[in-house]
Each structure stands twice: as C-alpha cells, then as structure tokens.
PDB file of C-alpha atoms in Angstrom:
ATOM      1  CA  LYS A   1       0.000   0.000   0.000  1.00  0.00           C
ATOM      2  CA  GLU A   2       2.995   2.267   0.392  1.00  0.00           C
ATOM      3  CA  LYS A   3       5.982   2.679  -1.907  1.00  0.00           C
ATOM      4  CA  GLN A   4       9.273   4.499  -2.251  1.00  0.00           C
ATOM      5  CA  SER A   5       8.823   7.625  -4.388  1.00  0.00           C
ATOM      6  CA  SER A   6      11.571   9.226  -6.474  1.00  0.00           C
ATOM      7  CA  LEU A   7      12.963  12.752  -6.648  1.00  0.00           C
ATOM      8  CA  ASP A   8      12.214  13.045 -10.385  1.00  0.00           C
ATOM      9  CA  ALA A   9       9.315  15.444  -9.819  1.00  0.00           C
ATOM     10  CA  PHE A  10      11.677  17.914  -8.119  1.00  0.00           C
ATOM     11  CA  PHE A  11      14.267  18.297 -10.886  1.00  0.00           C
TER      12      PHE A  11
ATOM     13  CA  MET B   1      46.198  24.515 -11.549  1.00  0.00           C
ATOM     14  CA  PHE B   2      44.340  22.986  -8.626  1.00  0.00           C
ATOM     15  CA  LYS B   3      45.801  22.448  -5.183  1.00  0.00           C
ATOM     16  CA  ALA B   4      43.964  22.136  -1.863  1.00  0.00           C
ATOM     17  CA  GLU B   5      45.441  21.390   1.529  1.00  0.00           C
ATOM     18  CA  LEU B   6      43.668  20.393   4.744  1.00  0.00           C
ATOM     19  CA  SER B   7      45.208  20.065   8.204  1.00  0.00           C
ATOM     20  CA  ASN B   8      43.465  16.701   8.679  1.00  0.00           C
ATOM     21  CA  PRO B   9      41.450  14.223   6.591  1.00  0.00           C
ATOM     22  CA  ASN B  10      38.395  14.009   8.835  1.00  0.00           C
ATOM     23  CA  ILE B  11      35.890  16.150   6.919  1.00  0.00           C
ATOM     24  CA  LEU B  12      36.650  14.391   3.632  1.00  0.00           C
ATOM     25  CA  LYS B  13      36.631  10.975   5.305  1.00  0.00           C
ATOM     26  CA  THR B  14      33.308  11.396   7.093  1.00  0.00           C
ATOM     27  CA  SER B  15      31.683  12.976   4.005  1.00  0.00           C
ATOM     28  CA  PHE B  16      32.728  10.112   1.763  1.00  0.00           C
ATOM     29  CA  GLU B  17      31.624   7.467   4.287  1.00  0.00           C
ATOM     30  CA  ALA B  18      28.126   8.670   3.354  1.00  0.00           C
ATOM     31  CA  ILE B  19      28.705   9.710  -0.268  1.00  0.00           C
ATOM     32  CA  SER B  20      30.323   6.392  -1.249  1.00  0.00           C
ATOM     33  CA  ALA B  21      27.390   4.513   0.324  1.00  0.00           C
ATOM     34  CA  ILE B  22      24.936   6.448  -1.876  1.00  0.00           C
ATOM     35  CA  VAL B  23      26.580   7.019  -5.285  1.00  0.00           C
ATOM     36  CA  ASP B  24      29.241   5.144  -7.303  1.00  0.00           C
ATOM     37  CA  GLU B  25      30.785   8.165  -8.987  1.00  0.00           C
ATOM     38  CA  ILE B  26      30.958  11.911  -8.444  1.00  0.00           C
ATOM     39  CA  GLN B  27      32.168  15.032 -10.148  1.00  0.00           C
ATOM     40  CA  PHE B  28      34.016  17.550  -7.989  1.00  0.00           C
ATOM     41  CA  GLN B  29      33.606  21.014  -9.404  1.00  0.00           C
ATOM     42  CA  THR B  30      36.341  23.362  -8.308  1.00  0.00           C
ATOM     43  CA  ASP B  31      36.749  27.095  -8.785  1.00  0.00           C
ATOM     44  CA  SER B  32      38.219  29.977  -6.791  1.00  0.00           C
ATOM     45  CA  GLU B  33      35.293  29.799  -4.297  1.00  0.00           C
ATOM     46  CA  GLY B  34      35.971  26.200  -3.328  1.00  0.00           C
ATOM     47  CA  LEU B  35      35.100  22.639  -4.081  1.00  0.00           C
ATOM     48  CA  ARG B  36      31.592  21.237  -4.472  1.00  0.00           C
ATOM     49  CA  LEU B  37      29.719  18.277  -5.809  1.00  0.00           C
ATOM     50  CA  ASP B  38      26.130  17.373  -6.644  1.00  0.00           C
ATOM     51  CA  ALA B  39      25.062  13.782  -7.183  1.00  0.00           C
ATOM     52  CA  LEU B  40      21.911  11.733  -7.558  1.00  0.00           C
ATOM     53  CA  ASP B  41      21.792   8.003  -6.820  1.00  0.00           C
ATOM     54  CA  ARG B  42      20.819   5.494  -9.527  1.00  0.00           C
ATOM     55  CA  GLY B  43      17.314   5.040  -8.164  1.00  0.00           C
ATOM     56  CA  HIS B  44      16.774   8.836  -7.995  1.00  0.00           C
ATOM     57  CA  ILE B  45      15.874   8.491  -4.317  1.00  0.00           C
ATOM     58  CA  THR B  46      18.723  10.430  -2.683  1.00  0.00           C
ATOM     59  CA  PHE B  47      20.374  13.617  -3.893  1.00  0.00           C
ATOM     60  CA  LEU B  48      23.484  14.930  -2.198  1.00  0.00           C
ATOM     61  CA  HIS B  49      25.429  18.159  -2.224  1.00  0.00           C
ATOM     62  CA  LEU B  50      28.835  18.829  -0.681  1.00  0.00           C
ATOM     63  CA  ASP B  51      30.244  22.333  -0.479  1.00  0.00           C
ATOM     64  CA  LEU B  52      33.704  22.986   0.957  1.00  0.00           C
ATOM     65  CA  LYS B  53      34.649  26.643   0.780  1.00  0.00           C
ATOM     66  CA  ALA B  54      38.155  27.757  -0.145  1.00  0.00           C
ATOM     67  CA  SER B  55      38.561  29.319   3.335  1.00  0.00           C
ATOM     68  CA  LEU B  56      38.172  25.884   4.950  1.00  0.00           C
ATOM     69  CA  PHE B  57      41.472  24.811   3.415  1.00  0.00           C
ATOM     70  CA  ASP B  58      44.876  25.810   4.809  1.00  0.00           C
ATOM     71  CA  GLU B  59      45.946  26.430   1.257  1.00  0.00           C
ATOM     72  CA  TYR B  60      43.668  26.589  -1.750  1.00  0.00           C
ATOM     73  CA  ILE B  61      44.640  27.392  -5.322  1.00  0.00           C
ATOM     74  CA  CYS B  62      42.321  27.019  -8.297  1.00  0.00           C
ATOM     75  CA  ASP B  63      43.135  29.413 -11.128  1.00  0.00           C
ATOM     76  CA  GLU B  64      40.628  27.918 -13.548  1.00  0.00           C
ATOM     77  CA  PRO B  65      37.505  25.816 -12.865  1.00  0.00           C
ATOM     78  CA  GLU B  66      38.076  22.060 -13.006  1.00  0.00           C
ATOM     79  CA  LYS B  67      35.760  19.052 -13.193  1.00  0.00           C
ATOM     80  CA  ILE B  68      37.177  16.049 -11.391  1.00  0.00           C
ATOM     81  CA  ASN B  69      35.295  12.792 -12.001  1.00  0.00           C
ATOM     82  CA  ILE B  70      36.125   9.927  -9.674  1.00  0.00           C
ATOM     83  CA  ASP B  71      34.853   6.572  -8.465  1.00  0.00           C
ATOM     84  CA  THR B  72      33.677   7.062  -4.872  1.00  0.00           C
ATOM     85  CA  ASP B  73      34.715   3.568  -3.668  1.00  0.00           C
ATOM     86  CA  GLU B  74      38.268   4.093  -4.933  1.00  0.00           C
ATOM     87  CA  PHE B  75      38.452   7.513  -3.230  1.00  0.00           C
ATOM     88  CA  MET B  76      37.069   6.061   0.025  1.00  0.00           C
ATOM     89  CA  LYS B  77      39.623   3.214  -0.009  1.00  0.00           C
ATOM     90  CA  VAL B  78      42.385   5.838  -0.132  1.00  0.00           C
ATOM     91  CA  LEU B  79      40.784   8.110   2.509  1.00  0.00           C
ATOM     92  CA  LYS B  80      40.511   5.111   4.856  1.00  0.00           C
ATOM     93  CA  ARG B  81      44.315   4.842   4.727  1.00  0.00           C
ATOM     94  CA  SER B  82      44.724   8.341   6.207  1.00  0.00           C
ATOM     95  CA  LYS B  83      45.579   8.880   9.856  1.00  0.00           C
ATOM     96  CA  SER B  84      43.503  11.453  11.705  1.00  0.00           C
ATOM     97  CA  ASP B  85      46.418  13.871  12.141  1.00  0.00           C
ATOM     98  CA  ASP B  86      47.766  13.575   8.575  1.00  0.00           C
ATOM     99  CA  ARG B  87      47.809  16.704   6.446  1.00  0.00           C
ATOM    100  CA  VAL B  88      45.942  16.084   3.192  1.00  0.00           C
ATOM    101  CA  LEU B  89      46.853  17.573  -0.171  1.00  0.00           C
ATOM    102  CA  LEU B  90      44.654  17.252  -3.228  1.00  0.00           C
ATOM    103  CA  SER B  91      46.011  18.054  -6.677  1.00  0.00           C
ATOM    104  CA  LEU B  92      45.685  16.957 -10.301  1.00  0.00           C
ATOM    105  CA  ASP B  93      47.861  15.709 -13.096  1.00  0.00           C
ATOM    106  CA  GLU B  94      46.859  14.535 -16.582  1.00  0.00           C
ATOM    107  CA  GLY B  95      44.175  12.004 -15.834  1.00  0.00           C
ATOM    108  CA  ASN B  96      44.576  11.563 -12.073  1.00  0.00           C
ATOM    109  CA  LEU B  97      43.470  13.002  -8.765  1.00  0.00           C
ATOM    110  CA  ILE B  98      46.511  13.012  -6.516  1.00  0.00           C
ATOM    111  CA  ILE B  99      45.961  12.565  -2.774  1.00  0.00           C
ATOM    112  CA  THR B 100      48.960  13.061  -0.529  1.00  0.00           C
ATOM    113  CA  PHE B 101      48.965  12.292   3.202  1.00  0.00           C
ATOM    114  CA  GLU B 102      51.738  13.973   5.142  1.00  0.00           C
ATOM    115  CA  GLY B 103      52.413  12.553   8.588  1.00  0.00           C
ATOM    116  CA  GLN B 104      55.236  10.372   9.784  1.00  0.00           C
ATOM    117  CA  ALA B 105      55.808   9.647   6.094  1.00  0.00           C
ATOM    118  CA  LYS B 106      54.642  11.311   2.897  1.00  0.00           C
ATOM    119  CA  ARG B 107      52.280   8.970   1.083  1.00  0.00           C
ATOM    120  CA  THR B 108      51.025   9.793  -2.407  1.00  0.00           C
ATOM    121  CA  PHE B 109      48.066   8.025  -4.020  1.00  0.00           C
ATOM    122  CA  LYS B 110      46.728   8.565  -7.530  1.00  0.00           C
ATOM    123  CA  ILE B 111      43.174   7.789  -8.585  1.00  0.00           C
ATOM    124  CA  ARG B 112      42.346   7.670 -12.281  1.00  0.00           C
ATOM    125  CA  LEU B 113      39.764  10.172 -13.436  1.00  0.00           C
ATOM    126  CA  ILE B 114      36.749   8.542 -15.074  1.00  0.00           C
ATOM    127  CA  ASP B 115      34.183   9.426 -17.717  1.00  0.00           C
ATOM    128  CA  MET B 116      30.858  10.125 -16.038  1.00  0.00           C
ATOM    129  CA  GLU B 117      27.859   8.147 -17.199  1.00  0.00           C
ATOM    130  CA  TYR B 118      25.571  11.039 -16.274  1.00  0.00           C
ATOM    131  CA  GLU B 119      25.998  14.778 -15.922  1.00  0.00           C
ATOM    132  CA  PRO B 120      25.609  15.786 -12.288  1.00  0.00           C
ATOM    133  CA  ALA B 121      22.140  16.982 -11.336  1.00  0.00           C
ATOM    134  CA  THR B 122      21.512  20.570 -10.299  1.00  0.00           C
ATOM    135  CA  PRO B 123      20.206  20.921  -6.745  1.00  0.00           C
ATOM    136  CA  PRO B 124      16.445  21.484  -6.776  1.00  0.00           C
ATOM    137  CA  ALA B 125      14.965  24.358  -4.773  1.00  0.00           C
ATOM    138  CA  ILE B 126      12.093  23.120  -2.613  1.00  0.00           C
ATOM    139  CA  GLU B 127       9.917  25.361  -0.441  1.00  0.00           C
ATOM    140  CA  TYR B 128       9.382  23.814   2.986  1.00  0.00           C
ATOM    141  CA  PRO B 129       6.823  24.560   5.682  1.00  0.00           C
ATOM    142  CA  THR B 130       9.336  23.656   8.439  1.00  0.00           C
ATOM    143  CA  GLU B 131      13.029  23.829   9.284  1.00  0.00           C
ATOM    144  CA  PHE B 132      14.613  22.927  12.628  1.00  0.00           C
ATOM    145  CA  SER B 133      17.855  21.640  14.111  1.00  0.00           C
ATOM    146  CA  ILE B 134      18.365  18.767  16.509  1.00  0.00           C
ATOM    147  CA  PRO B 135      21.535  17.171  17.919  1.00  0.00           C
ATOM    148  CA  PHE B 136      23.079  14.739  15.428  1.00  0.00           C
ATOM    149  CA  ASP B 137      23.520  12.029  18.091  1.00  0.00           C
ATOM    150  CA  LEU B 138      19.879  12.286  19.124  1.00  0.00           C
ATOM    151  CA  PHE B 139      18.774  11.791  15.532  1.00  0.00           C
ATOM    152  CA  LYS B 140      21.157   8.877  14.999  1.00  0.00           C
ATOM    153  CA  ASN B 141      20.001   7.232  18.241  1.00  0.00           C
ATOM    154  CA  SER B 142      16.359   7.666  17.203  1.00  0.00           C
ATOM    155  CA  ILE B 143      17.072   5.904  13.918  1.00  0.00           C
ATOM    156  CA  ASN B 144      18.750   3.039  15.818  1.00  0.00           C
ATOM    157  CA  ASP B 145      15.715   2.812  18.144  1.00  0.00           C
ATOM    158  CA  ILE B 146      13.379   2.660  15.161  1.00  0.00           C
ATOM    159  CA  ASP B 147      15.478  -0.110  13.607  1.00  0.00           C
ATOM    160  CA  ILE B 148      14.222  -2.549  16.283  1.00  0.00           C
ATOM    161  CA  TYR B 149      10.726  -2.377  14.811  1.00  0.00           C
ATOM    162  CA  SER B 150      10.711  -1.371  11.187  1.00  0.00           C
ATOM    163  CA  ASP B 151      12.593  -0.564   7.989  1.00  0.00           C
ATOM    164  CA  LYS B 152      10.788   2.766   7.701  1.00  0.00           C
ATOM    165  CA  VAL B 153      10.221   5.728   9.984  1.00  0.00           C
ATOM    166  CA  SER B 154       7.593   8.415  10.265  1.00  0.00           C
ATOM    167  CA  LEU B 155       9.238  11.772  11.000  1.00  0.00           C
ATOM    168  CA  SER B 156       7.022  14.616  12.134  1.00  0.00           C
ATOM    169  CA  VAL B 157       7.334  18.051  13.626  1.00  0.00           C
ATOM    170  CA  ASP B 158       4.990  20.574  15.205  1.00  0.00           C
ATOM    171  CA  SER B 159       5.522  23.879  17.007  1.00  0.00           C
ATOM    172  CA  GLU B 160       6.876  22.092  20.076  1.00  0.00           C
ATOM    173  CA  LYS B 161       8.218  18.648  19.237  1.00  0.00           C
ATOM    174  CA  PHE B 162      10.111  16.577  16.730  1.00  0.00           C
ATOM    175  CA  LYS B 163       8.785  13.010  16.666  1.00  0.00           C
ATOM    176  CA  ALA B 164      10.008   9.743  15.180  1.00  0.00           C
ATOM    177  CA  PHE B 165       7.628   6.796  15.121  1.00  0.00           C
ATOM    178  CA  ALA B 166       7.586   3.236  13.830  1.00  0.00           C
ATOM    179  CA  THR B 167       5.317   0.286  14.246  1.00  0.00           C
ATOM    180  CA  GLY B 168       6.203  -3.333  13.588  1.00  0.00           C
ATOM    181  CA  GLU B 169       4.823  -6.818  13.967  1.00  0.00           C
ATOM    182  CA  PHE B 170       5.895  -7.079  17.614  1.00  0.00           C
ATOM    183  CA  GLY B 171       5.424  -3.549  18.916  1.00  0.00           C
ATOM    184  CA  GLU B 172       6.073   0.087  18.304  1.00  0.00           C
ATOM    185  CA  VAL B 173       8.382   2.930  19.295  1.00  0.00           C
ATOM    186  CA  ASN B 174       7.696   6.628  19.704  1.00  0.00           C
ATOM    187  CA  ILE B 175      10.444   9.208  20.228  1.00  0.00           C
ATOM    188  CA  GLU B 176       9.685  12.811  21.144  1.00  0.00           C
ATOM    189  CA  PHE B 177      12.116  15.698  21.446  1.00  0.00           C
ATOM    190  CA  ILE B 178      11.302  19.306  22.348  1.00  0.00           C
ATOM    191  CA  HIS B 179      13.199  21.143  19.619  1.00  0.00           C
ATOM    192  CA  GLY B 180      12.930  24.689  20.997  1.00  0.00           C
ATOM    193  CA  GLU B 181      12.818  26.176  17.524  1.00  0.00           C
ATOM    194  CA  SER B 182      10.330  28.381  15.751  1.00  0.00           C
ATOM    195  CA  VAL B 183       8.218  25.921  13.738  1.00  0.00           C
ATOM    196  CA  LYS B 184       4.810  27.294  12.752  1.00  0.00           C
ATOM    197  CA  GLU B 185       3.263  24.379  10.888  1.00  0.00           C
ATOM    198  CA  GLU B 186       2.892  20.653  11.418  1.00  0.00           C
ATOM    199  CA  ALA B 187       4.366  18.246   8.908  1.00  0.00           C
ATOM    200  CA  SER B 188       4.890  14.517   8.633  1.00  0.00           C
ATOM    201  CA  SER B 189       6.402  12.125   6.084  1.00  0.00           C
ATOM    202  CA  VAL B 190       7.615   8.515   5.995  1.00  0.00           C
ATOM    203  CA  PHE B 191      11.159   7.557   4.964  1.00  0.00           C
ATOM    204  CA  SER B 192      13.258   4.460   4.382  1.00  0.00           C
ATOM    205  CA  LEU B 193      15.443   3.748   7.400  1.00  0.00           C
ATOM    206  CA  GLU B 194      18.173   2.269   5.204  1.00  0.00           C
ATOM    207  CA  LYS B 195      18.392   5.483   3.160  1.00  0.00           C
ATOM    208  CA  ILE B 196      18.559   7.688   6.273  1.00  0.00           C
ATOM    209  CA  SER B 197      21.270   5.432   7.744  1.00  0.00           C
ATOM    210  CA  GLU B 198      23.403   5.932   4.613  1.00  0.00           C
ATOM    211  CA  MET B 199      23.352   9.723   5.137  1.00  0.00           C
ATOM    212  CA  LEU B 200      24.158   9.383   8.837  1.00  0.00           C
ATOM    213  CA  LYS B 201      27.435   7.654   8.025  1.00  0.00           C
ATOM    214  CA  ALA B 202      28.780  11.239   7.838  1.00  0.00           C
ATOM    215  CA  ASP B 203      28.732  11.212  11.634  1.00  0.00           C
ATOM    216  CA  LYS B 204      31.713  13.501  12.250  1.00  0.00           C
ATOM    217  CA  PHE B 205      30.689  16.403  10.023  1.00  0.00           C
ATOM    218  CA  SER B 206      28.552  18.355  12.484  1.00  0.00           C
ATOM    219  CA  ASP B 207      27.136  18.182  16.030  1.00  0.00           C
ATOM    220  CA  ASN B 208      23.709  19.226  14.775  1.00  0.00           C
ATOM    221  CA  VAL B 209      21.494  18.200  11.933  1.00  0.00           C
ATOM    222  CA  THR B 210      19.073  20.617  10.300  1.00  0.00           C
ATOM    223  CA  LEU B 211      15.921  18.940   9.026  1.00  0.00           C
ATOM    224  CA  SER B 212      13.181  20.196   6.723  1.00  0.00           C
ATOM    225  CA  ILE B 213      10.012  18.144   6.577  1.00  0.00           C
ATOM    226  CA  GLY B 214       6.769  18.605   4.658  1.00  0.00           C
ATOM    227  CA  ASN B 215       3.746  16.404   4.112  1.00  0.00           C
ATOM    228  CA  ASP B 216       4.716  13.604   1.711  1.00  0.00           C
ATOM    229  CA  MET B 217       7.663  15.755   0.674  1.00  0.00           C
ATOM    230  CA  PRO B 218      11.363  14.891   0.444  1.00  0.00           C
ATOM    231  CA  LEU B 219      13.418  15.175   3.625  1.00  0.00           C
ATOM    232  CA  THR B 220      16.198  17.738   3.523  1.00  0.00           C
ATOM    233  CA  LEU B 221      18.963  16.857   5.959  1.00  0.00           C
ATOM    234  CA  SER B 222      21.808  19.317   6.260  1.00  0.00           C
ATOM    235  CA  LEU B 223      25.095  19.027   8.134  1.00  0.00           C
ATOM    236  CA  LYS B 224      26.923  22.320   8.528  1.00  0.00           C
ATOM    237  CA  MET B 225      30.294  23.081  10.031  1.00  0.00           C
ATOM    238  CA  ILE B 226      30.086  25.701  12.804  1.00  0.00           C
ATOM    239  CA  SER B 227      32.340  27.972  10.759  1.00  0.00           C
ATOM    240  CA  GLU B 228      29.866  27.652   7.822  1.00  0.00           C
ATOM    241  CA  GLU B 229      32.838  26.777   5.642  1.00  0.00           C
ATOM    242  CA  GLY B 230      31.441  23.366   4.832  1.00  0.00           C
ATOM    243  CA  GLU B 231      28.040  21.827   4.235  1.00  0.00           C
ATOM    244  CA  LEU B 232      26.892  18.321   3.364  1.00  0.00           C
ATOM    245  CA  ARG B 233      23.234  18.275   2.395  1.00  0.00           C
ATOM    246  CA  PHE B 234      20.937  15.455   1.388  1.00  0.00           C
ATOM    247  CA  LEU B 235      17.495  15.249  -0.138  1.00  0.00           C
ATOM    248  CA  LEU B 236      15.589  11.983   0.352  1.00  0.00           C
ATOM    249  CA  ALA B 237      12.361  11.064  -1.455  1.00  0.00           C
ATOM    250  CA  PRO B 238       9.576   9.942   0.923  1.00  0.00           C
ATOM    251  CA  ARG B 239       7.676   6.679   0.984  1.00  0.00           C
ATOM    252  CA  ILE B 240       4.097   7.476  -0.053  1.00  0.00           C
ATOM    253  CA  GLU B 241       0.696   5.783  -0.138  1.00  0.00           C
ATOM    254  CA  ASN B 242       0.243   3.958  -3.403  1.00  0.00           C
TER     255      ASN B 242
END
C-alpha cells in the first residue's frame, strides 16, 4: 500500500 | 592549476563514508570559491550536495575551474588509509586526482579520473513549511531505536516537538524531542530507514542536523560546520501511499 517515491518530480 | 590542503582528513573521510554509500561516482567542481559536488543516486531516491569553501582549506589554489570525475569507492579506499592527524593535499595531473597524506611519512596516491555516465544533477529548490535543528547524536540514536521495529520511519514536527515513530509486527516505538525552535506548521512524512542510515554515516561532520520536513515531501537533511565553511546536504524522497 505504500511505496518508495523518487525525486524526479523535483528536478 | 588545482591544489587544496587540509590540516586533517576528517571532513573528507566522514563525508565520503556517506557519499560512497549512496553514489558510485561523483564530479568535484572546483573554482576559486571552493570545491563542491552534486550527485543523484541510480534510483533517484537520494540527492546529495557537498560544499567545501576555499577558506576551509589551509591552502587553496584554483586558477581555472576544473571538473574532477572519480569513483567514490576508490576515493574512500584511499581516505581510509589516512591517519587522523595527517595533512591532506589534493592536486591533479593529466588524468589523475593526486591525494597526498603527510604525517610520519609522505604517502602519495593517484586515482584515475573517469568518464561520467551522467551529468551531475543541479540541486532542486524546494519550499518547505518547516526547518529545525536537533543534535546529530539524538537523531542517529532515534534511527537506531526505530530499527528494532521497522525498515521505515515516520518523522514529524509541530511547534513544540520533533517526533520519530515506527510500528512493527511485535510492537512500536515513539520518540519525542522538544526542539525549541520556531516551527509554525505541522508536517509529517515517511522515509526508508536504510536510506537515512546511509546519510548518517557522515557522523563527524557536524554536532547538529538541520531537518526540513513537509507532508509527503522529500526530507532535507543538512550538516553544517560551525564555521559555515562546509556543508553536506541530502534530499531523500519519501515513501508514499500507493
């Protein structure tokens, strides 16, 4: 139900 | 020409304990202001930024900007060979970073420069609702407490307290610390314990850690030297509801 997100949205 | 001299290896050593755990290769960018690097791990989960100002060094010469690409494991292997009271000199020749330790003997190591697979990322600017500092040891101890129960941790902050919480199959742990800082909003996000532990390998950089937390936002964790001549900063993507 929960997953590791990435930083891609912040670059 | 590039030449930088430090009275001991400890800042480089502690920084690269963390950096080499997170990324395989880095590009040092040097100019007259100092030496810095930006790097993003392969999974795009952790970003890191190291900034060592020219004034931190006993001697610092950089007459034109240089890009120094190296393998972090190879650099760490060399730094591990330093003694804590060795003077450290960094310089360049054609194709190598030269690291010299001056103590009882003068020991010179060369590391081949590499071609980078990726251009280094530019640090993103993120607006945060909160920023506060807590003792580094307290934060590290909290992470070790959490490790009994879970591989992830909920970090939260309100106007009064910083809290770390985890629940597991056999119990739960709740840590509260009155931060004494001016925090006007509440915020909470969940992070991988393994990823936080990698950053905390830089355990001799600073006595305090400055944290910025939002709601389901990346964690910014900053280690600053008291003199403000050096900073090691990390950005860690949160775990979020699917």
